[in-house]
Coordinates of C-alpha atoms and ligand atoms in Angstrom, one line a residue:
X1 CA 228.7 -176.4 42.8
X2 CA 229.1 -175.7 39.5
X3 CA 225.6 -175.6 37.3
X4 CA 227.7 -175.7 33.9
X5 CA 225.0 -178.1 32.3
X6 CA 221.8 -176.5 33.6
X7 CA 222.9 -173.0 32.5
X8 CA 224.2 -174.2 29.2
X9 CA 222.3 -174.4 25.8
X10 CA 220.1 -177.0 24.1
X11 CA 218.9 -177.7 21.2
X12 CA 215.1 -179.4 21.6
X13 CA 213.7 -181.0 18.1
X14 CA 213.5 -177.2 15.9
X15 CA 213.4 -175.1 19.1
X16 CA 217.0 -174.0 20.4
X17 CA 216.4 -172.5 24.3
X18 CA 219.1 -170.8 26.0
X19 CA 219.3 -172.7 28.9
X20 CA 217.9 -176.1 30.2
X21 CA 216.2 -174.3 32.8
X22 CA 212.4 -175.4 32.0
X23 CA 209.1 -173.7 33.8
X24 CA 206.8 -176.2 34.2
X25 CA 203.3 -176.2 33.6
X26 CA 201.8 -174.9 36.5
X27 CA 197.8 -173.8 36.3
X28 CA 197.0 -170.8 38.4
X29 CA 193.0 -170.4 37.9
X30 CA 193.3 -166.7 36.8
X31 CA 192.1 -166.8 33.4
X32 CA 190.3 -163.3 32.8
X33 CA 186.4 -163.9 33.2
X34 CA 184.2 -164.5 31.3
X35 CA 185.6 -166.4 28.7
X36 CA 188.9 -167.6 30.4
X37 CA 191.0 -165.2 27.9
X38 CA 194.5 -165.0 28.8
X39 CA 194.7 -160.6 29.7
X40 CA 197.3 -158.4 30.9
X41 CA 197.7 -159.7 34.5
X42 CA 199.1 -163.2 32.9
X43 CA 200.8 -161.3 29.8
X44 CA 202.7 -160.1 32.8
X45 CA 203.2 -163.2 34.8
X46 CA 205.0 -165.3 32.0
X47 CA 207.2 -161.9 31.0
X48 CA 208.6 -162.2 34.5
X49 CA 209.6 -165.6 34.0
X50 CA 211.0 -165.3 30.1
X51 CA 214.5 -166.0 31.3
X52 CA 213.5 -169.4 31.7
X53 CA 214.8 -171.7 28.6
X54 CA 211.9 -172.8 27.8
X55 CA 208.0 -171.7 29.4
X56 CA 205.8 -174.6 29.3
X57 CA 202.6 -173.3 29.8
X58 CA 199.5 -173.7 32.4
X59 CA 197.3 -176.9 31.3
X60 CA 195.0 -175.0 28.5
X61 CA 191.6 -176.4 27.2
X62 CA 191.1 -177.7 24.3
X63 CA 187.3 -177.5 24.3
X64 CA 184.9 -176.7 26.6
X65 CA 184.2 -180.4 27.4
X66 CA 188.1 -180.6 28.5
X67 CA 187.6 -178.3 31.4
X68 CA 187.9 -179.6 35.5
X69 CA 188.2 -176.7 37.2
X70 CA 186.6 -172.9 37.2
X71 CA 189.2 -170.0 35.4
X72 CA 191.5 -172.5 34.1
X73 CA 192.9 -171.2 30.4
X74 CA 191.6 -172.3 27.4
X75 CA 192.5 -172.3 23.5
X76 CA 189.4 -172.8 21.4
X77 CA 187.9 -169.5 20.5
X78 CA 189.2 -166.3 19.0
X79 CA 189.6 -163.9 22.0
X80 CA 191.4 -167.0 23.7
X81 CA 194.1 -166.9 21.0
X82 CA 194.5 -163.6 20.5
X83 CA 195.0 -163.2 24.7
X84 CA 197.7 -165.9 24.3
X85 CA 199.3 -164.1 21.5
X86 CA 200.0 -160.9 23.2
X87 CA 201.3 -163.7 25.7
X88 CA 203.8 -165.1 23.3
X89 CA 204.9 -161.8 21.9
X90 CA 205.3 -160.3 24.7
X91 CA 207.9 -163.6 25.9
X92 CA 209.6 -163.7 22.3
X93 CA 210.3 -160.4 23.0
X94 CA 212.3 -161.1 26.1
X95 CA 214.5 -163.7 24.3
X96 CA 211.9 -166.4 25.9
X97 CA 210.6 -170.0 24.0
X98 CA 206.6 -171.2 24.9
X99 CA 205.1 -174.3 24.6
X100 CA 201.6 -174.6 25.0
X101 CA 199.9 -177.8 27.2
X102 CA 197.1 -178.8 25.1
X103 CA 195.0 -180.1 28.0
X104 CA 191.4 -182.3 28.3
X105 CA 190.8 -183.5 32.2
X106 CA 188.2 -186.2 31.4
X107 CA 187.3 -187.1 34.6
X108 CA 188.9 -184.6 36.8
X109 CA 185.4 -182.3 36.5
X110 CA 182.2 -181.8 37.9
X111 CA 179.1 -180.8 36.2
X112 CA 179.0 -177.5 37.7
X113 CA 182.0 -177.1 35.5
X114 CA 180.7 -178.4 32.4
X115 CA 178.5 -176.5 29.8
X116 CA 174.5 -177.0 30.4
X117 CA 175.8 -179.4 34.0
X118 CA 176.6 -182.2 31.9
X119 CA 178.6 -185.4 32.9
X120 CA 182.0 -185.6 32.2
X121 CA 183.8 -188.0 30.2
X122 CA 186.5 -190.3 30.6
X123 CA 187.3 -193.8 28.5
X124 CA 185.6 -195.0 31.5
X125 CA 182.8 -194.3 34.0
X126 CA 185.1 -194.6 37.3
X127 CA 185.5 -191.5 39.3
X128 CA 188.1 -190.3 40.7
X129 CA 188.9 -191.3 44.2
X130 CA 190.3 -188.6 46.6
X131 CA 190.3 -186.0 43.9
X132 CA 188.1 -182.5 44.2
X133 CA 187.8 -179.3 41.7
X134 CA 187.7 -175.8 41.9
X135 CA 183.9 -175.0 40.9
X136 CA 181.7 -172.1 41.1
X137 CA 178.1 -173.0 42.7
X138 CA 174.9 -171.5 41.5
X139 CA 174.9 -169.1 43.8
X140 CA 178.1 -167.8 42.9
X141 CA 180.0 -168.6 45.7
X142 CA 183.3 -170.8 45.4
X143 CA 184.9 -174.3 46.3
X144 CA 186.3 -177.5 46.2
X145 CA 184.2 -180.4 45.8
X146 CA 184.7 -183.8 44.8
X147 CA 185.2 -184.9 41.4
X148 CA 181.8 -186.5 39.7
X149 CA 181.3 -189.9 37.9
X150 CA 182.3 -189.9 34.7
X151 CA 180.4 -191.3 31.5
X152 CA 182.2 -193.2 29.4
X153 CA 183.1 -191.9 26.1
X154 CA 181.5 -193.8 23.0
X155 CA 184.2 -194.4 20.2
X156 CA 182.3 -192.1 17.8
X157 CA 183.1 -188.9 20.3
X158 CA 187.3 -189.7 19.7
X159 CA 187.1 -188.4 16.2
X160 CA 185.8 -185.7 17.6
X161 CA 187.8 -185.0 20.5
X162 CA 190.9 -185.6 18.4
X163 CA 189.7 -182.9 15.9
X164 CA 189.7 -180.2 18.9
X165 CA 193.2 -181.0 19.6
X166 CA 193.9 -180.0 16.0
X167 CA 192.4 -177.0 16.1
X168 CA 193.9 -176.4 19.4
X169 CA 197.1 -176.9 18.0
X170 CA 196.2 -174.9 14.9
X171 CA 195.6 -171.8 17.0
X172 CA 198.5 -172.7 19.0
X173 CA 200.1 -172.2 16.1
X174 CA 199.0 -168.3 14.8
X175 CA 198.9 -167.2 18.1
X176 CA 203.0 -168.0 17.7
X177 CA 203.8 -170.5 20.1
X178 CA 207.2 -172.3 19.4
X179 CA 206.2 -175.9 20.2
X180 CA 203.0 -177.4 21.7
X181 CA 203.3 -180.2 24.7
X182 CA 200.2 -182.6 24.7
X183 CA 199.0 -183.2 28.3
X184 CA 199.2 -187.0 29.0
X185 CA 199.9 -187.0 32.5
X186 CA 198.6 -186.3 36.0
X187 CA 195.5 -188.5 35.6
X188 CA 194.2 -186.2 33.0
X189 CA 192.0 -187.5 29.6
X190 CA 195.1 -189.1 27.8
X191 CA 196.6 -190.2 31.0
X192 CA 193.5 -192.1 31.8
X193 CA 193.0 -194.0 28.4
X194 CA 196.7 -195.2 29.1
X195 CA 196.5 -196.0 32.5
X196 CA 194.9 -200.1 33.6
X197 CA 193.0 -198.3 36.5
X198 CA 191.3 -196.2 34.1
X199 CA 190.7 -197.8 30.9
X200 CA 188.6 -200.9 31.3
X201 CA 187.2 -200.5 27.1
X202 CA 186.7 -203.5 25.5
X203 CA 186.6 -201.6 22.0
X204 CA 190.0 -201.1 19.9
X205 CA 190.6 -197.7 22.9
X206 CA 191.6 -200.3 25.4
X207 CA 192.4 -203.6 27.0
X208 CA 196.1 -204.2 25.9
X209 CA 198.6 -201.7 26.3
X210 CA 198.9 -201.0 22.4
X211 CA 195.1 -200.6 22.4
X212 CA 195.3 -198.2 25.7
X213 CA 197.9 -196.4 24.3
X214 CA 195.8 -195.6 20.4
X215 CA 194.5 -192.6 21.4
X216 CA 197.3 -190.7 23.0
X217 CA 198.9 -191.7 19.7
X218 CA 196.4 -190.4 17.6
X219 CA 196.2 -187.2 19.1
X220 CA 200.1 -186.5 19.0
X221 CA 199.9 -187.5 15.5
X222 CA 197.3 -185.7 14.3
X223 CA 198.9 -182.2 16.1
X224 CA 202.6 -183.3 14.8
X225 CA 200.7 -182.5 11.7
X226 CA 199.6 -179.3 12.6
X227 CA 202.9 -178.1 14.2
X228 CA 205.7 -180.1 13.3
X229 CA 206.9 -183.5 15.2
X230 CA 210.0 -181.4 15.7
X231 CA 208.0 -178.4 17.6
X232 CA 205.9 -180.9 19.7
X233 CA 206.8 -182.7 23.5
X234 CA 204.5 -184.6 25.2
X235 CA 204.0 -184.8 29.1
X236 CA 203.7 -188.5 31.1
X237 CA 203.6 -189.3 34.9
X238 CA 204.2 -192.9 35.1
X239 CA 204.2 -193.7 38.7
X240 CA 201.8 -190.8 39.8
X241 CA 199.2 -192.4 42.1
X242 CA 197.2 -188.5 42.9
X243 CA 193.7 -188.4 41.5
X244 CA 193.0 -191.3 41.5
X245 CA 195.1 -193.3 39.1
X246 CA 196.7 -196.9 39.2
X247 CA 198.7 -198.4 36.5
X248 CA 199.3 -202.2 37.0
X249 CA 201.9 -201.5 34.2
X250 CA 202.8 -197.9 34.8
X251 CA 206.5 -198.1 33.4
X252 CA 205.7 -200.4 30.5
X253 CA 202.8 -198.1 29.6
X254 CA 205.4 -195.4 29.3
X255 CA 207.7 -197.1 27.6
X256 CA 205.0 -198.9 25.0
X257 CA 204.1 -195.1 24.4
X258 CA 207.7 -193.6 23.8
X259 CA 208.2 -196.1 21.3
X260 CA 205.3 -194.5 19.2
X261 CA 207.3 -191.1 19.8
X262 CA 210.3 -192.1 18.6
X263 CA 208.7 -193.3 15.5
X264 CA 207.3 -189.8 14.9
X265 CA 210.1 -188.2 15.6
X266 CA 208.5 -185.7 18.5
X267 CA 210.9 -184.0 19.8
X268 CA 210.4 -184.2 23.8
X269 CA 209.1 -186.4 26.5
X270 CA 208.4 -184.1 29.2
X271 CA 208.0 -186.6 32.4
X272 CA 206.2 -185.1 35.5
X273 CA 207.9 -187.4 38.7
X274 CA 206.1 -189.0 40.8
X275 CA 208.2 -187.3 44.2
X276 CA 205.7 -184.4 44.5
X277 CA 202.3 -186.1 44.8
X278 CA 202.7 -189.0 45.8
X279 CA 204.4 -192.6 44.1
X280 CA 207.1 -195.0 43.7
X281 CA 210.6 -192.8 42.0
X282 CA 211.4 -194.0 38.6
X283 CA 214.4 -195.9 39.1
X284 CA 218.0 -195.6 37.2
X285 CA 216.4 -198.7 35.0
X286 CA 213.7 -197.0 34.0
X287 CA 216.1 -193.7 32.6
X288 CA 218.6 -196.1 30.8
X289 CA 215.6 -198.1 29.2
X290 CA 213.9 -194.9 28.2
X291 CA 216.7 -193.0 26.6
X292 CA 217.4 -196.3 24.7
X293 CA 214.2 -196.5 22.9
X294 CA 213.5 -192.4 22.6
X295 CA 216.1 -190.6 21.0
X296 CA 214.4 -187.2 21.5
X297 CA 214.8 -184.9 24.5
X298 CA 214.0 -185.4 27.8
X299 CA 213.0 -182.9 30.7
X300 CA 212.0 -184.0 34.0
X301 CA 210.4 -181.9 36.6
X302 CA 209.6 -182.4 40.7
X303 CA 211.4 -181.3 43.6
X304 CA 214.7 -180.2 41.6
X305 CA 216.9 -177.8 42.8
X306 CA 219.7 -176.8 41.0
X307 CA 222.2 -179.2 42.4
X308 CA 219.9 -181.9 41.6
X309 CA 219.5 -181.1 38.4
X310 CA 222.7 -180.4 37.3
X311 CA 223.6 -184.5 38.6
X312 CA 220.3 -185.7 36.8
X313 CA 221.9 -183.5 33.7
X314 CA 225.8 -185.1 34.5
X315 CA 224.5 -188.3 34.9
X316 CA 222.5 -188.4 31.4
X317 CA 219.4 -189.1 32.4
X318 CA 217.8 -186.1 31.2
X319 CA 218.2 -183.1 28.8
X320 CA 216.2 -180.2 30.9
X321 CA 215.1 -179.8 33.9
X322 CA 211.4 -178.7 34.7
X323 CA 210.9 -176.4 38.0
X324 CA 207.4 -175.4 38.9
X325 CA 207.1 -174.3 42.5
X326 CA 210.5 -172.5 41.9
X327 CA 209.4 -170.9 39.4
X328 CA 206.4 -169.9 40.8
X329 CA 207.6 -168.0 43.6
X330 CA 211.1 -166.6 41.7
X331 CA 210.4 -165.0 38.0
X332 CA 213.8 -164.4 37.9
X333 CA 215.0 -168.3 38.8
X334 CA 217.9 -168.9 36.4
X335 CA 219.2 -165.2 37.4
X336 CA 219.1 -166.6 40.6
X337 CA 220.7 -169.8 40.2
X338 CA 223.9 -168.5 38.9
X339 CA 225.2 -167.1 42.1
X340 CA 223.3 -169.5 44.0
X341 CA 220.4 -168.0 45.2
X342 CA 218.4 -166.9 48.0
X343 CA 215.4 -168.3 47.0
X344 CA 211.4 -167.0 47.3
X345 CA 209.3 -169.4 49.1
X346 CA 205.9 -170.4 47.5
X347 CA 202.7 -168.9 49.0
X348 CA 200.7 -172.4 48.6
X349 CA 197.5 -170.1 49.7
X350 CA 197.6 -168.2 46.6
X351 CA 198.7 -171.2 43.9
X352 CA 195.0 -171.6 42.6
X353 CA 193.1 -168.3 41.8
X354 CA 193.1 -164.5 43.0
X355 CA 194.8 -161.3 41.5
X356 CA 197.6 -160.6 41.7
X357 CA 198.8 -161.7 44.7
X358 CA 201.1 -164.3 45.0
X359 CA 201.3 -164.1 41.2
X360 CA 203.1 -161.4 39.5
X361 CA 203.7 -159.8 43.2
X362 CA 207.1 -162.8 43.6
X363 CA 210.3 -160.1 44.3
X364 CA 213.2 -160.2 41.7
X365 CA 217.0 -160.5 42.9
X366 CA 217.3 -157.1 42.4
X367 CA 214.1 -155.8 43.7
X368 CA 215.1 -157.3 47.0
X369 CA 218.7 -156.0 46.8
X370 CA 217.4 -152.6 46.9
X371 CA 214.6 -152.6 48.9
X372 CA 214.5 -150.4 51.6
X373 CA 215.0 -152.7 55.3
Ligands
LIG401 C1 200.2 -174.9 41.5 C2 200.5 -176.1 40.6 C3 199.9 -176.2 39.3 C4 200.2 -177.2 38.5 N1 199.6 -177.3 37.2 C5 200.0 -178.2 36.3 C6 199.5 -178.2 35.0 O1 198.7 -177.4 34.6 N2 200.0 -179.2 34.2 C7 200.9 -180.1 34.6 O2 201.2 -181.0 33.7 N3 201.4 -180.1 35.8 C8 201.0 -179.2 36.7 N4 201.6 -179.2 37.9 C9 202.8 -180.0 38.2 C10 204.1 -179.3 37.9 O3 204.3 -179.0 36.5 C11 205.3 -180.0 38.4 O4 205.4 -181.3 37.8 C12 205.3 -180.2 39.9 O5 205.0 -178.9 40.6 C13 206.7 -180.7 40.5 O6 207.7 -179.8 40.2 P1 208.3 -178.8 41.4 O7 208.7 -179.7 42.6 O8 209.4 -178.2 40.8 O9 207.2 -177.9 41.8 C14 201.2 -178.2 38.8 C15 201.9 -178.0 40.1 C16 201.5 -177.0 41.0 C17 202.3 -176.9 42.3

């Protein structure tokens, strides 16, 4: 098969990729320590995988306060910027496009992960069923445990919050990244003011689905003004049932929200599917009602493969495709698709923390080819 579409150019708001091969976000829990500074090991790790159109990066904290899980990367102090500018430079210089996910988890933390073991947030205090984090205990040992309760967040923290997604973005920004994808999937912060399950405020945060969707609004807004609406995407899951969530009005929620988007004029709606975790597949409906109220891009990611996503691409439904897995285990995917592969297979053991194995260690095409046997 033919992967005309997928290997062809697009244009996406300001930001012109070479290809509508997308790597998704994927987090990897290998932030240099202390300090969770982006260092030479992940400077590395994206220049392996510049060929992709477009790199949307690992989830990256926008405060302290929006971290769920130990060595995750962040984005609100100086070393933190400068690590991810070598990043970007280092990609640019490849020929590659970044977009940074501007990430808070909310509830999807546990005090041992939070400064001074405090409580984490969400709009409201309802943990998250079936969901556990990556912590380091006391004793400096590591592991998975499960996610805590949440406190609920009092209105006069949002300004707040919303001003550290600014200067997220604004160091987004100087450390050179091309666009900037706010995180509102997955059962994340934003995900969870806009989700029924999650939001149970009575305040002007919550209750119908204009009110659950204000604060995702605000936050886009307020970082369209740092970066641009045209250099800014921003990442939903309707559907996705994993930590935790339920959304009586998953698709409507959406829907409510990309109507916001197209009045701002972002330039992508970045959806993660449903088909990898866990939840009903967004039907053909759903597409056809999306792309008629969002005139933006679209890119959708989970369980693609080329042939896949070169129909999704034929049919219209989308405008990228996302892979993250893929891309995980083959820096050299779009290489690989054009004469149709082989493929790597993903080390699942390795996905979440460790060196470099598993990480920058994925063989190239060529590196295989000549390999001795
Ligand atoms: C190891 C791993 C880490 C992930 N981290 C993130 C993340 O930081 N942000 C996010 O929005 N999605 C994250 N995802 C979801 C992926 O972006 C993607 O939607 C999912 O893997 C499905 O695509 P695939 O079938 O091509 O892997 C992660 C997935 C995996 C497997």
């Amino acid at each position: 098969m033919s992967l005309n579409k997928l290997l062809s150019p697009v244009t996406i708001g300001s930001v012109a990729p070479e290809n509508r091969v997308v790597m998704a976000p994927l987090t990897r829990n290998r932030a240099a320590q202390p300090g969770d500074v982006p260092g030479a090991m992940n400077v590395r790790y994206y220049e392996q995988r510049a060929g992709a159109g477009l790199i949307v990066t690992e989830g990256t904290q926008i405060s302290r306060q929006g971290q769920g899980y130990f060595a995750t990367a962040d984005i609100y102090t100086d070393e933190q910027e400068a690590g991810w500018a070598e990043v970007v430079k280092t990609v640019h210089a490849k020929g590659g496009k970044m977009s940074l996910q501007l990430w808070h988890v909310g509830r999807v933390s546990h005090r041992l992960v939070q400064e001074n073991m405090q409580v984490p947030v969400a709009p409201s205090a309802i943990r998250a069923e079936n969901t556990a984090v990556f912590v380091k205990h006391g004793d400096g040992s590591f592991g998975m445990v499960p996610a805590d309760e949440p406190r609920a967040l009092d209105a006069a923290e949002l300004p707040v919050i919303l001003r550290q997604y600014v200067e997220a973005a604004k160091r987004a920004r100087r450390a050179g990244f091309d666009m900037v994808e706010v995180h509102a999937a997955n059962g994340y912060l934003l995900h969870q003011f806009l989700a029924t399950g999650t939001n149970l405020r009575t305040d002007a945060y919550g209750g119908s689905v204009e009110k659950r969707a204000r604060f995702v609004v605000e936050v886009v807004e307020a970082v369209a003004g740092v970066f641009g609406a045209d250099r800014v995407g921003v990442r939903v899951s309707p559907n996705v049932v994993a930590f935790g969530m339920s959304d009586s009005e998953a698709q409507a929620s959406t829907l409510h929200l990309a109507t916001h988007l197209e009045r701002l004029g972002i330039a992508y709606i970045h959806i993660a599917e449903p088909d990898w975790v866990g939840g009903e597949a967004l039907s053909d409906d759903f597409r056809a009602e999306l792309r008629a109220i969002y005139g933006g891009k679209i890119i959708v990611a989970g369980n693609y493969t080329p042939e896949t996503a070169e129909e999704r691409l034929e049919k219209g439904q989308a405008d990228a495709i996302a892979f993250g897995r893929p891309f995980l285990a083959n820096p050299d995917l779009v290489e690989r698709f054009r004469p149709g592969g082989p493929l790597n297979t993903p080390d699942a053991a390795t996905f979440f923390g460790g060196g470099e194995a598993g990480y920058t260690d994925y063989p190239t095409l060529d590196s295989a080819l000549v390999s001795p046997e």
